[in-house]
Coordinates of C-alpha atoms in Angstrom, one line a residue:
Chain A
M30 CA 48.5 43.5 114.3
A31 CA 46.4 43.6 111.4
S32 CA 42.8 43.4 111.6
K33 CA 40.2 40.9 110.8
A34 CA 38.8 43.1 107.9
Q35 CA 42.1 43.8 106.7
K36 CA 43.2 40.3 106.8
K37 CA 40.1 39.7 104.6
I38 CA 40.8 42.3 102.2
G39 CA 44.5 41.2 102.0
L40 CA 43.1 37.8 101.3
A41 CA 40.6 38.7 98.7
V42 CA 43.2 40.9 96.8
L43 CA 45.5 37.9 96.7
G44 CA 42.7 35.8 95.3
W45 CA 41.7 38.1 92.8
V46 CA 45.5 38.4 91.6
V47 CA 46.0 34.7 91.7
A48 CA 43.0 34.3 89.9
L49 CA 44.0 37.1 87.1
L50 CA 47.1 35.4 86.6
V51 CA 45.6 31.6 85.9
F52 CA 42.7 33.2 83.9
F53 CA 44.8 35.8 82.0
P54 CA 46.2 33.1 79.5
L55 CA 42.7 31.7 78.7
I56 CA 41.1 35.6 78.5
W57 CA 44.1 36.5 75.7
M58 CA 43.5 33.3 73.9
A59 CA 39.8 34.1 73.8
L60 CA 40.4 37.2 72.5
A61 CA 43.1 36.4 70.1
A62 CA 40.6 34.0 68.2
F63 CA 38.5 36.7 67.4
K64 CA 41.2 38.9 66.0
T65 CA 42.9 39.3 62.8
E66 CA 46.6 37.5 62.5
I67 CA 47.7 40.9 62.2
D68 CA 46.0 42.3 64.8
A69 CA 47.0 39.2 67.1
V70 CA 50.9 40.0 66.9
S71 CA 50.5 43.4 66.9
S72 CA 52.9 45.3 69.5
P73 CA 51.5 46.9 71.9
P74 CA 48.7 44.2 71.9
K75 CA 45.4 45.6 70.9
V76 CA 42.6 45.5 73.4
I77 CA 40.2 47.0 71.3
F78 CA 39.8 45.5 67.7
D79 CA 37.2 44.6 65.2
P80 CA 36.1 41.3 66.0
T81 CA 36.3 38.3 63.3
L82 CA 34.9 34.8 62.9
E83 CA 37.4 34.2 60.2
N84 CA 39.2 32.4 62.3
F85 CA 36.9 30.0 63.0
N86 CA 36.2 29.5 59.4
A87 CA 39.7 28.6 58.5
V88 CA 39.9 26.1 61.1
F89 CA 36.5 24.5 60.2
E90 CA 37.9 24.5 56.9
R91 CA 41.0 22.9 57.6
V92 CA 40.3 20.2 59.9
N93 CA 37.6 17.9 60.6
Y94 CA 36.6 19.7 64.0
G95 CA 33.3 17.4 64.8
N96 CA 35.4 14.2 64.2
A97 CA 38.2 15.5 66.9
V98 CA 35.3 16.3 69.3
F99 CA 34.1 12.6 68.6
N100 CA 37.3 11.3 69.3
S101 CA 37.6 13.5 72.4
I102 CA 34.4 12.1 74.2
V103 CA 35.1 8.5 73.0
E104 CA 38.4 8.4 74.3
S105 CA 38.1 10.2 77.6
V106 CA 34.6 8.4 78.4
G107 CA 35.8 5.2 77.2
A108 CA 39.0 5.2 79.1
T109 CA 36.9 6.5 82.2
L110 CA 34.6 4.0 82.2
I111 CA 36.8 0.9 81.7
C112 CA 39.1 2.6 84.5
L113 CA 36.1 2.4 86.8
I114 CA 35.3 -1.4 85.8
F115 CA 39.1 -2.2 86.9
A116 CA 39.5 0.3 89.8
A117 CA 36.5 -0.4 91.8
P118 CA 37.0 -4.0 92.7
A119 CA 40.9 -2.9 93.3
A120 CA 39.7 -0.3 95.4
Y121 CA 37.2 -2.6 97.0
A122 CA 39.6 -4.9 97.9
M123 CA 42.2 -2.9 99.4
A124 CA 40.0 -0.8 101.2
F125 CA 38.2 -3.6 103.0
F126 CA 40.7 -6.5 103.1
P127 CA 43.9 -4.9 103.3
G128 CA 46.7 -6.9 103.3
R129 CA 50.4 -6.3 104.7
K130 CA 51.5 -4.5 101.2
T131 CA 48.6 -3.0 100.4
K132 CA 50.0 0.5 101.4
D133 CA 52.9 -0.3 99.5
L134 CA 51.1 -1.1 96.3
L135 CA 49.0 2.0 96.7
M136 CA 52.4 3.9 96.7
W137 CA 53.6 2.0 93.6
M138 CA 51.0 2.6 92.0
L139 CA 51.1 6.3 92.7
S140 CA 54.8 6.3 91.7
T141 CA 54.2 5.1 87.9
K142 CA 52.6 8.6 87.7
M143 CA 56.0 10.4 88.7
M144 CA 57.7 8.8 85.6
P145 CA 58.1 11.2 82.8
A146 CA 56.1 9.7 80.0
V147 CA 58.5 10.5 77.4
G148 CA 60.5 7.9 79.2
V149 CA 58.4 5.2 77.5
L150 CA 57.3 6.7 74.6
V151 CA 59.7 4.6 72.2
P152 CA 58.7 1.4 73.1
M153 CA 55.1 2.7 73.5
Y154 CA 55.5 3.9 70.0
L155 CA 57.1 0.4 68.6
I156 CA 54.3 -1.6 70.4
F157 CA 51.5 0.7 68.8
R158 CA 53.3 0.2 65.5
S159 CA 53.6 -3.7 65.7
T160 CA 50.3 -4.3 66.5
G161 CA 48.7 -1.9 64.3
M162 CA 47.4 0.6 66.9
L163 CA 48.7 3.7 65.9
D164 CA 46.0 6.2 64.9
T165 CA 43.1 4.4 66.8
R166 CA 40.9 5.0 69.4
T167 CA 41.1 1.7 70.7
G168 CA 45.1 2.7 71.2
L169 CA 44.5 5.6 73.0
V170 CA 42.0 4.4 75.2
I171 CA 44.0 1.9 76.3
V172 CA 47.0 4.2 77.0
Y173 CA 44.4 6.5 78.7
T174 CA 43.0 3.8 80.9
L175 CA 46.5 2.8 82.2
M176 CA 47.2 6.6 82.5
N177 CA 44.5 7.1 84.9
L178 CA 44.1 3.8 86.9
P179 CA 46.3 5.0 89.8
I180 CA 44.3 7.9 90.4
V181 CA 41.4 6.4 89.9
V182 CA 41.9 3.3 92.2
W183 CA 43.5 5.8 94.8
M184 CA 40.2 8.1 94.4
L185 CA 37.9 5.3 94.7
Y186 CA 39.9 3.7 97.5
S187 CA 39.8 6.8 99.8
F188 CA 36.1 7.1 98.8
F189 CA 35.1 3.4 99.8
R190 CA 36.9 3.9 103.0
E191 CA 34.4 6.3 104.3
V192 CA 32.0 3.4 104.0
P193 CA 31.5 1.6 107.5
K194 CA 33.1 -1.6 107.4
E195 CA 30.0 -2.9 109.4
I196 CA 27.9 -2.2 106.5
L197 CA 29.7 -4.8 104.3
E198 CA 29.9 -6.8 107.1
A199 CA 26.1 -6.8 107.8
A200 CA 25.8 -7.7 104.0
R201 CA 28.4 -10.6 104.2
M202 CA 25.8 -11.7 106.9
D203 CA 22.8 -11.4 104.5
G204 CA 24.8 -13.4 101.9
A205 CA 25.9 -10.4 99.5
R206 CA 29.3 -11.6 97.2
P207 CA 31.8 -9.5 96.7
R208 CA 30.0 -8.5 93.3
Q209 CA 26.8 -7.9 94.9
Q210 CA 28.4 -5.5 97.7
L211 CA 30.5 -3.5 95.6
L212 CA 27.2 -3.1 92.9
L213 CA 24.4 -2.8 95.5
L214 CA 26.2 -1.1 98.6
L215 CA 29.5 0.5 98.2
L216 CA 28.6 2.2 94.6
P217 CA 25.5 3.9 95.5
L218 CA 26.7 4.4 99.0
S219 CA 29.8 6.6 97.4
L220 CA 27.9 7.6 94.3
P221 CA 29.1 11.2 94.6
G222 CA 32.7 10.1 95.1
V223 CA 32.4 8.1 92.2
M224 CA 31.1 10.6 90.2
S225 CA 33.8 13.0 90.8
T226 CA 36.5 10.7 90.3
A227 CA 34.9 9.9 86.8
L228 CA 34.3 13.7 86.0
L229 CA 38.1 14.2 87.3
S230 CA 39.2 11.3 84.6
I231 CA 37.3 12.5 82.0
I232 CA 39.0 16.1 82.0
I233 CA 42.4 14.7 82.6
C234 CA 42.0 12.7 79.3
W235 CA 40.4 15.1 77.5
N236 CA 43.2 17.7 78.4
E237 CA 46.2 15.0 77.9
A238 CA 48.0 16.2 74.7
F239 CA 51.5 14.0 74.9
W240 CA 50.1 10.6 74.0
S241 CA 47.5 11.9 71.5
I242 CA 49.8 14.0 69.4
N243 CA 52.8 11.1 69.3
L244 CA 50.1 8.1 68.9
T245 CA 47.2 9.8 66.8
A246 CA 47.3 11.4 63.5
S247 CA 43.8 12.2 61.8
N248 CA 41.7 9.4 62.6
A249 CA 41.6 9.0 66.0
A250 CA 43.3 12.3 66.6
P251 CA 41.3 14.2 69.6
L252 CA 41.1 18.2 70.2
T253 CA 44.4 18.0 71.9
Q254 CA 46.2 17.0 68.7
L255 CA 43.9 19.0 66.7
I256 CA 45.5 21.9 68.2
A257 CA 48.9 20.9 68.0
S258 CA 48.4 20.7 64.5
F259 CA 48.2 24.5 64.0
S260 CA 51.4 25.0 65.1
S261 CA 52.7 23.8 62.0
P262 CA 56.1 24.3 60.4
E263 CA 54.5 26.8 57.9
G264 CA 54.3 29.2 60.9
L265 CA 52.6 30.2 63.6
F266 CA 49.3 31.6 62.9
W267 CA 48.4 32.9 66.7
A268 CA 44.7 33.7 65.6
K269 CA 43.8 30.2 64.2
L270 CA 45.8 28.7 67.1
S271 CA 43.9 30.2 69.3
A272 CA 41.0 30.0 67.7
A273 CA 41.3 26.0 67.5
S274 CA 42.3 26.2 71.0
L275 CA 39.0 27.7 72.2
L276 CA 37.0 25.0 70.2
A277 CA 39.0 22.5 71.8
I278 CA 38.7 23.6 75.5
A279 CA 35.2 25.0 74.9
P280 CA 33.2 21.5 75.7
I281 CA 35.4 20.5 78.6
L282 CA 35.1 23.9 79.9
V283 CA 31.2 24.0 80.0
F284 CA 31.6 20.3 81.3
G285 CA 33.4 21.3 84.4
W286 CA 31.5 24.6 85.0
V287 CA 28.3 22.1 84.8
T288 CA 30.0 19.9 87.2
Q289 CA 32.5 22.0 89.2
R290 CA 30.3 21.6 92.7
Q291 CA 30.6 17.7 92.2
L292 CA 34.6 18.3 91.6
V293 CA 35.4 20.2 94.5
R294 CA 33.9 17.9 96.6
G295 CA 36.0 15.2 94.9
L296 CA 39.3 17.1 94.8
T297 CA 38.8 18.2 98.6
F298 CA 37.9 15.1 99.8
G299 CA 39.4 13.8 102.8
A300 CA 41.2 17.5 103.0
V301 CA 38.9 18.9 105.8
K302 CA 38.0 16.2 108.3
Chain B
M14 CA 17.1 -26.7 117.0
A15 CA 20.4 -24.8 116.9
T16 CA 23.2 -25.9 119.3
V17 CA 26.6 -24.1 118.8
A18 CA 29.6 -25.9 120.0
L19 CA 33.4 -24.4 120.5
K20 CA 36.6 -26.6 120.8
S21 CA 39.7 -24.9 122.0
V22 CA 39.0 -22.2 119.7
K23 CA 41.9 -20.0 119.2
K24 CA 42.4 -16.6 117.2
S25 CA 45.7 -14.8 116.6
Y26 CA 47.1 -11.7 114.5
G27 CA 50.8 -12.9 114.2
D28 CA 52.3 -13.6 117.4
I29 CA 49.4 -12.0 119.4
N30 CA 46.5 -14.0 121.0
I31 CA 43.5 -12.6 120.9
I32 CA 41.8 -16.0 121.9
Q33 CA 43.5 -18.2 123.8
G34 CA 41.4 -21.6 123.1
V35 CA 38.1 -21.3 124.3
D36 CA 35.8 -24.5 124.8
L37 CA 32.0 -23.8 125.2
D38 CA 28.8 -25.8 124.3
I39 CA 25.5 -23.6 124.0
Q40 CA 22.3 -25.3 124.3
D41 CA 19.3 -25.0 121.7
R42 CA 17.1 -22.1 122.5
E43 CA 20.0 -20.9 125.3
F44 CA 20.4 -17.2 125.6
V45 CA 24.2 -17.1 126.3
V46 CA 25.6 -13.4 127.6
F47 CA 29.3 -12.9 126.4
V48 CA 30.7 -10.5 129.0
G49 CA 34.1 -8.8 129.9
P50 CA 35.7 -5.6 129.9
S51 CA 36.7 -4.1 126.8
G52 CA 39.8 -5.6 125.1
C53 CA 38.7 -9.2 126.3
G54 CA 37.7 -10.9 123.0
K55 CA 34.2 -11.2 123.6
S56 CA 33.1 -9.4 120.2
T57 CA 36.5 -11.1 118.4
L58 CA 34.7 -14.5 119.6
L59 CA 31.1 -13.5 118.3
R60 CA 32.6 -12.3 115.0
M61 CA 34.5 -15.7 114.6
I62 CA 31.0 -17.5 115.3
A63 CA 29.6 -15.3 112.8
G64 CA 32.4 -15.9 110.2
L65 CA 33.3 -12.5 109.9
E66 CA 36.8 -13.3 111.5
E67 CA 38.9 -16.4 110.7
I68 CA 39.4 -19.1 113.4
T69 CA 43.0 -19.8 114.0
A70 CA 42.9 -22.9 115.5
G71 CA 40.0 -25.4 117.1
E72 CA 36.9 -25.9 115.8
L73 CA 33.5 -24.4 115.8
K74 CA 30.0 -26.6 115.3
I75 CA 26.8 -25.2 114.6
D76 CA 24.2 -27.9 114.8
G77 CA 26.9 -30.6 114.9
K78 CA 28.5 -29.7 111.7
V79 CA 31.9 -28.0 111.7
V80 CA 31.6 -24.6 110.0
N81 CA 35.1 -23.3 110.1
D82 CA 35.1 -22.8 106.4
V83 CA 31.5 -21.9 105.8
P84 CA 31.1 -18.3 104.8
P85 CA 28.8 -16.5 107.0
D86 CA 25.6 -16.2 105.3
A87 CA 25.6 -20.3 105.1
R88 CA 26.1 -20.8 108.6
G89 CA 22.5 -19.9 109.2
L90 CA 23.2 -16.9 111.6
A91 CA 22.0 -13.3 112.0
M92 CA 23.8 -10.6 113.6
V93 CA 22.8 -7.2 115.0
F94 CA 25.8 -4.9 115.0
Q95 CA 26.7 -2.2 117.7
S96 CA 26.1 0.4 114.8
Y97 CA 23.1 -1.2 113.5
A98 CA 25.0 -0.9 110.2
L99 CA 21.9 -0.7 108.2
Y100 CA 22.1 -0.2 104.5
P101 CA 21.5 3.7 104.6
H102 CA 20.3 4.3 101.1
M103 CA 17.5 1.4 101.4
T104 CA 14.0 2.0 103.0
V105 CA 13.4 0.0 105.9
A106 CA 11.6 -2.4 104.2
N107 CA 14.7 -3.3 101.5
N108 CA 16.9 -3.3 104.3
M109 CA 15.3 -6.2 106.0
G110 CA 14.3 -7.9 103.0
F111 CA 18.2 -7.5 101.8
A112 CA 19.0 -11.1 102.7
L113 CA 16.2 -12.3 101.1
R114 CA 16.5 -10.5 97.8
L115 CA 19.9 -12.0 97.6
A116 CA 18.9 -15.4 98.3
G117 CA 16.2 -14.9 95.2
V118 CA 13.2 -14.9 97.2
P119 CA 10.1 -14.0 95.3
K120 CA 9.1 -10.5 96.0
A121 CA 5.5 -11.7 97.3
E122 CA 6.9 -13.9 100.0
R123 CA 9.9 -11.2 100.7
D124 CA 6.9 -8.6 101.4
A125 CA 5.0 -11.1 103.4
K126 CA 8.3 -11.9 105.5
V127 CA 9.1 -8.1 106.0
K128 CA 5.4 -7.5 107.3
D129 CA 5.5 -10.0 109.9
A130 CA 9.0 -9.4 111.2
A131 CA 7.7 -5.5 111.0
R132 CA 4.5 -6.2 112.9
I133 CA 6.4 -8.0 115.8
L134 CA 8.7 -5.2 116.0
Q135 CA 5.8 -2.7 115.5
L136 CA 7.9 -1.2 112.7
E137 CA 4.9 -1.4 110.1
P138 CA 4.5 2.6 109.9
L139 CA 8.1 2.8 109.4
L140 CA 8.6 0.6 106.5
Q141 CA 9.1 3.0 103.8
R142 CA 11.4 5.0 105.5
K143 CA 15.2 5.7 105.1
P144 CA 17.4 4.7 107.9
G145 CA 18.3 8.5 108.6
Q146 CA 14.8 9.3 109.0
L147 CA 14.7 7.1 112.5
S148 CA 15.6 7.5 116.0
G149 CA 18.4 5.1 117.5
G150 CA 15.9 3.0 119.0
Q151 CA 14.0 2.7 115.7
R152 CA 17.2 2.0 113.9
Q153 CA 18.1 -0.8 116.6
R154 CA 14.7 -2.3 115.9
V155 CA 15.1 -2.2 112.3
A156 CA 18.5 -3.9 112.8
I157 CA 17.0 -6.6 114.8
G158 CA 14.0 -7.0 112.3
R159 CA 16.8 -7.7 109.4
A160 CA 18.0 -10.4 111.8
I161 CA 14.5 -12.2 112.5
V162 CA 13.4 -11.9 108.6
R163 CA 16.0 -14.0 107.9
Q164 CA 14.7 -16.9 110.4
P165 CA 18.3 -18.0 111.6
K166 CA 19.3 -20.9 113.7
V167 CA 21.3 -18.5 115.9
F168 CA 20.8 -14.7 116.4
L169 CA 24.1 -12.9 117.5
F170 CA 24.1 -9.5 119.1
D171 CA 27.1 -7.6 119.3
E172 CA 26.6 -5.1 121.8
P173 CA 23.5 -3.9 120.7
L174 CA 22.1 -1.6 123.1
S175 CA 25.4 0.4 123.9
N176 CA 24.2 3.3 121.4
L177 CA 21.0 4.0 123.2
D178 CA 20.2 6.0 125.9
A179 CA 19.6 4.4 129.5
A180 CA 15.8 4.6 129.2
L181 CA 15.6 3.1 126.0
R182 CA 18.4 0.6 126.6
V183 CA 16.1 -1.0 129.5
Q184 CA 13.2 -1.1 127.2
M185 CA 15.1 -3.1 124.5
R186 CA 16.6 -5.1 127.1
I187 CA 12.7 -6.4 127.8
E188 CA 12.0 -6.6 124.2
I189 CA 15.0 -8.8 123.1
A190 CA 14.0 -10.9 126.2
R191 CA 10.7 -11.3 125.1
L192 CA 11.6 -11.8 121.5
H193 CA 14.1 -14.9 122.7
S194 CA 11.2 -16.5 124.3
S195 CA 8.5 -15.8 121.3
L196 CA 11.3 -16.8 118.6
A197 CA 12.8 -19.9 120.8
A198 CA 15.7 -19.1 118.7
T199 CA 19.3 -19.7 120.3
M200 CA 21.2 -16.2 121.0
I201 CA 24.5 -15.2 121.5
Y202 CA 24.8 -11.8 123.1
V203 CA 27.8 -9.7 123.6
T204 CA 28.0 -7.0 126.2
H205 CA 30.3 -5.3 128.6
D206 CA 27.5 -4.2 130.9
Q207 CA 27.2 -6.8 133.8
I208 CA 23.7 -5.7 134.2
E209 CA 22.7 -7.0 130.9
A210 CA 24.3 -9.8 131.3
M211 CA 22.4 -10.5 134.5
T212 CA 19.0 -9.8 133.4
M213 CA 19.1 -11.1 130.3
A214 CA 21.1 -14.5 130.1
D215 CA 20.3 -17.9 130.7
R216 CA 24.1 -18.7 131.1
I217 CA 27.1 -15.8 131.2
V218 CA 30.3 -16.7 129.9
V219 CA 33.0 -14.2 131.7
L220 CA 35.8 -13.9 129.4
R221 CA 39.2 -12.0 130.3
S222 CA 42.2 -11.8 127.9
G223 CA 40.7 -14.5 125.6
K224 CA 40.0 -16.9 128.1
I225 CA 36.7 -18.0 129.5
E226 CA 36.8 -17.2 133.4
Q227 CA 33.7 -18.8 134.3
V228 CA 30.4 -19.9 132.6
G229 CA 27.4 -20.2 134.7
T230 CA 24.0 -18.8 135.2
P231 CA 23.5 -15.5 136.5
L232 CA 22.9 -16.4 140.4
E233 CA 25.6 -19.2 140.1
L234 CA 28.1 -16.4 138.8
Y235 CA 26.3 -14.3 141.4
H236 CA 26.7 -16.3 144.3
Y237 CA 29.6 -18.5 143.4
P238 CA 32.2 -16.9 141.4
A239 CA 35.1 -19.0 140.4
N240 CA 37.5 -16.4 141.0
V241 CA 38.0 -12.9 142.2
F242 CA 37.8 -11.5 138.9
V243 CA 34.4 -13.0 138.2
A244 CA 33.5 -11.8 141.7
G245 CA 34.2 -8.2 141.1
F246 CA 33.1 -8.1 137.5
I247 CA 29.7 -9.3 138.2
G248 CA 27.2 -7.6 140.7
S249 CA 26.2 -3.9 141.5
P250 CA 27.4 -2.4 143.7
K251 CA 30.7 -4.6 143.5
M252 CA 31.5 -7.3 145.6
N253 CA 33.4 -6.3 148.6
L254 CA 37.0 -8.0 147.9
V255 CA 38.8 -7.9 151.4
P256 CA 42.4 -8.8 151.8
V257 CA 42.6 -11.2 154.8
K258 CA 44.9 -13.5 156.4
V259 CA 44.3 -17.2 157.0
Q260 CA 44.5 -17.9 160.7
S261 CA 43.5 -21.5 160.9
A262 CA 41.7 -24.2 158.4
G263 CA 39.6 -26.9 159.7
A264 CA 36.9 -29.3 158.8
D265 CA 34.0 -26.7 159.3
G266 CA 35.8 -24.1 157.3
I267 CA 38.4 -21.4 157.3
T268 CA 39.3 -18.8 160.1
I269 CA 40.4 -15.8 158.7
V270 CA 41.9 -12.5 160.2
L271 CA 39.9 -9.5 159.2
P272 CA 41.0 -6.1 158.7
G273 CA 41.8 -4.6 162.4
G274 CA 42.5 -8.1 164.1
G275 CA 38.7 -9.6 164.3
T276 CA 38.3 -13.0 163.1
A277 CA 35.4 -15.0 161.2
M278 CA 35.0 -18.2 160.2
I279 CA 33.5 -19.0 156.7
P280 CA 32.2 -22.7 156.0
V281 CA 34.5 -23.4 153.0
Q282 CA 36.5 -26.5 151.7
S283 CA 40.1 -25.2 152.7
S284 CA 42.5 -28.0 153.2
N285 CA 44.8 -26.5 150.8
A286 CA 45.3 -23.0 152.6
A287 CA 48.1 -22.8 154.9
A288 CA 47.8 -20.5 158.4
G289 CA 49.5 -17.4 157.5
S290 CA 48.9 -17.1 153.9
A291 CA 47.4 -14.1 152.4
A292 CA 43.6 -14.7 150.7
T293 CA 40.7 -12.7 150.0
L294 CA 37.5 -12.4 151.2
G295 CA 34.4 -11.8 149.1
V296 CA 31.2 -10.4 150.5
R297 CA 28.4 -8.8 148.9
P298 CA 27.3 -5.5 150.1
E299 CA 23.9 -7.2 151.4
N300 CA 25.4 -9.5 152.9
V301 CA 27.3 -7.1 155.6
A302 CA 25.7 -5.0 158.2
I303 CA 26.3 -2.3 160.5
S304 CA 25.8 -3.8 164.3
A305 CA 27.4 -3.2 167.6
D306 CA 28.9 -6.4 168.0
G307 CA 30.5 -7.1 164.3
P308 CA 34.2 -8.3 164.2
I309 CA 35.1 -5.3 161.9
A310 CA 35.6 -2.0 163.2
G311 CA 35.6 1.4 160.9
E312 CA 34.2 4.7 160.2
I313 CA 31.3 5.7 157.4
T314 CA 33.0 7.7 154.9
V315 CA 30.3 8.1 152.5
V316 CA 26.7 7.7 152.5
E317 CA 24.4 7.2 149.1
H318 CA 20.5 7.3 149.8
L319 CA 19.1 5.5 146.9
G320 CA 15.8 5.8 148.1
G321 CA 14.9 2.1 148.5
E322 CA 18.6 1.3 149.9
T323 CA 21.0 3.1 151.5
L324 CA 24.8 2.2 150.1
V325 CA 27.5 3.2 153.2
Y326 CA 31.0 3.1 152.3
V327 CA 33.0 2.4 155.5
N328 CA 36.8 2.7 156.2
V329 CA 38.3 -0.1 158.0
G330 CA 41.9 1.3 157.9
E331 CA 43.5 -0.8 155.6
G332 CA 42.3 -1.9 152.1
P333 CA 39.4 -0.5 150.0
F334 CA 36.2 0.8 151.6
I335 CA 33.7 -1.9 152.7
T336 CA 30.3 -1.2 151.0
V337 CA 27.3 -1.9 152.9
K338 CA 23.7 -2.1 151.4
A339 CA 21.7 -1.1 154.3
G340 CA 17.7 -0.3 154.0
G341 CA 16.3 2.9 152.3
D342 CA 15.8 4.4 156.0
S343 CA 19.4 3.7 157.1
A344 CA 20.5 6.5 159.9
A345 CA 23.9 5.8 158.8
N346 CA 25.9 9.3 159.5
V347 CA 29.3 10.6 157.7
G348 CA 31.9 10.3 160.1
A349 CA 30.5 7.8 162.8
R350 CA 32.0 4.9 163.9
V351 CA 30.7 1.9 163.4
R352 CA 31.3 -2.1 163.4
L353 CA 30.2 -4.4 160.7
S354 CA 28.9 -7.9 161.1
L355 CA 29.3 -10.4 157.9
K356 CA 27.1 -13.3 156.7
T357 CA 29.5 -15.6 156.9
D358 CA 27.7 -18.6 155.1
E359 CA 27.0 -16.2 152.2
A360 CA 30.7 -14.9 151.9
N361 CA 33.4 -16.1 149.1
V362 CA 37.3 -16.8 150.4
F363 CA 39.9 -16.8 147.3
D364 CA 43.3 -18.3 147.9
T365 CA 46.6 -16.4 146.9
N366 CA 46.1 -17.4 143.4
G367 CA 42.3 -15.7 143.4
A368 CA 40.6 -19.2 143.1
A369 CA 37.4 -19.6 145.0
M370 CA 37.3 -22.1 147.5
V371 CA 34.4 -24.1 147.3
P372 CA 31.7 -23.7 149.9
K373 CA 30.4 -26.3 152.2
V374 CA 26.9 -25.9 151.5
R375 CA 25.6 -24.7 147.8
K376 CA 21.9 -23.2 148.4
P377 CA 19.6 -23.8 145.6
L378 CA 19.1 -21.3 142.9
A379 CA 16.3 -19.9 141.6
D380 CA 17.8 -19.7 138.0
L381 CA 19.1 -23.5 137.9
E382 CA 15.4 -24.4 138.2
K383 CA 14.2 -22.2 135.3
R384 CA 16.5 -24.1 132.9
G385 CA 15.4 -27.4 134.3
H386 CA 18.7 -28.8 135.8

């Protein structure tokens, strides 16, 4: 029998190994971003090297980083807000006035997330082309909204279910209409949950690459599309690609760091009850 | 002026009938208590009156108007919930003023009304606190205050005291009774606690399995229960329900065979009771006494000294123990063989179906006077 202390050490080691495995590509990318192209591909890999900023200069010269950051923010925040506007009433109705089919409806919504996106790429592309939404922020916001709605509804649904039913009944007795129940009671009462839902949605949008690469080119291109543009037919430039990637993930990394407490609470919600 | 009338009101979920046709007229300013075991539908009935549950069939009238399809807030009611259901993110003042705020009442007027209600309930020092900072009793008072502020025609209470400790419950019971007389409002109160029902009600409605078993004043229910269920439910300690056999039925009453073979003549109208049929004798513990020449013999099994009175449980050989309420200085000893006598003119007899036989003489009841009957 392993003692408690041994178990603890074992778990700690396991934790570190997993963390390193997850973190290694990020570290490697961050290092590569400061290497010259030759250092970046040298074998055996160089751990000690002369750091350089030339990759970043190259990235800034070649692409409009500011525009991509702006697009990423507008698209992820915009889609998230629209998601919340649609999802909150839906979750309210499902949490407090469930019908016979509510569970099925929720499962169906989730099932749409299981379909590979590429399955609808061609129709989506054609729709975007004929409606003139290719490479527009509006188009991408619409796609992101649809993409995240099921998750946002699900999360809000579970947060709303935490609010005692009697509170809404008391509000009904007091004359609160559904909109007032939602705005004056449910949202303030489940604010931490709503916040973490919004954070998660923003992060998912920010990291989304499939639709942004296929439906945008330059005007509406977010950071993910910007990274992809560096793996071009001209050949791979590891160092520049790494620099671009680092620039792309930096904002969301900082954002995630700042809001991690909120996020963890949201993601583990209901798991420890 | 606020009356509530239910006419064959029903509620069903699919095939399950929760409320199976309730008829009830509640007078203006009356304090009516719905009481019954859990699952009897009393809360559902209250929520149907409130408008929180739909009425499957029948008619609900408030002040003579059918309100089946009127939303809760437009019915002119206020409800106090068992869990208080305060809005946790709002101060006490905002909790109490929420309905007025929604109704668009100007802030100054709102504040004045909240202050008034707070004064009645001694909540003034707590107005700026959040519900989380209050004790159970204080929260309960805020919940009542929230109802008062709306000046409703009818107050609905859904087991409001069951989350409080015993001492506080007695105190709040008195406070609600006091409010009832000072506000002169109609109140409907749901509880499973028959003591609450007895102490507060003008009229008690006893419910079982979605049906009304009996409606009456507390003393009416206590002295003249309509059936075995009401007899067993109302009163503490419980009425003794003794299985007996009918020996003969005459003009003066019914003669029954008691456990052990003794007989007693109970003055009830018993024309339809056949000799030899089974019946149930209902006799309150205070109407049984230990006396040498009583018709029932038994052995004392448990003695509970409550100070002012003593409860003596007597094993009479067959059926449940018979409870005797004796004086506080009773010398009853466990194991002693005793004989029990009954006050036959205070006893009830229930036929094979559990329905009460009508007593020959009904004595005047104190609480009927009070209600001006």
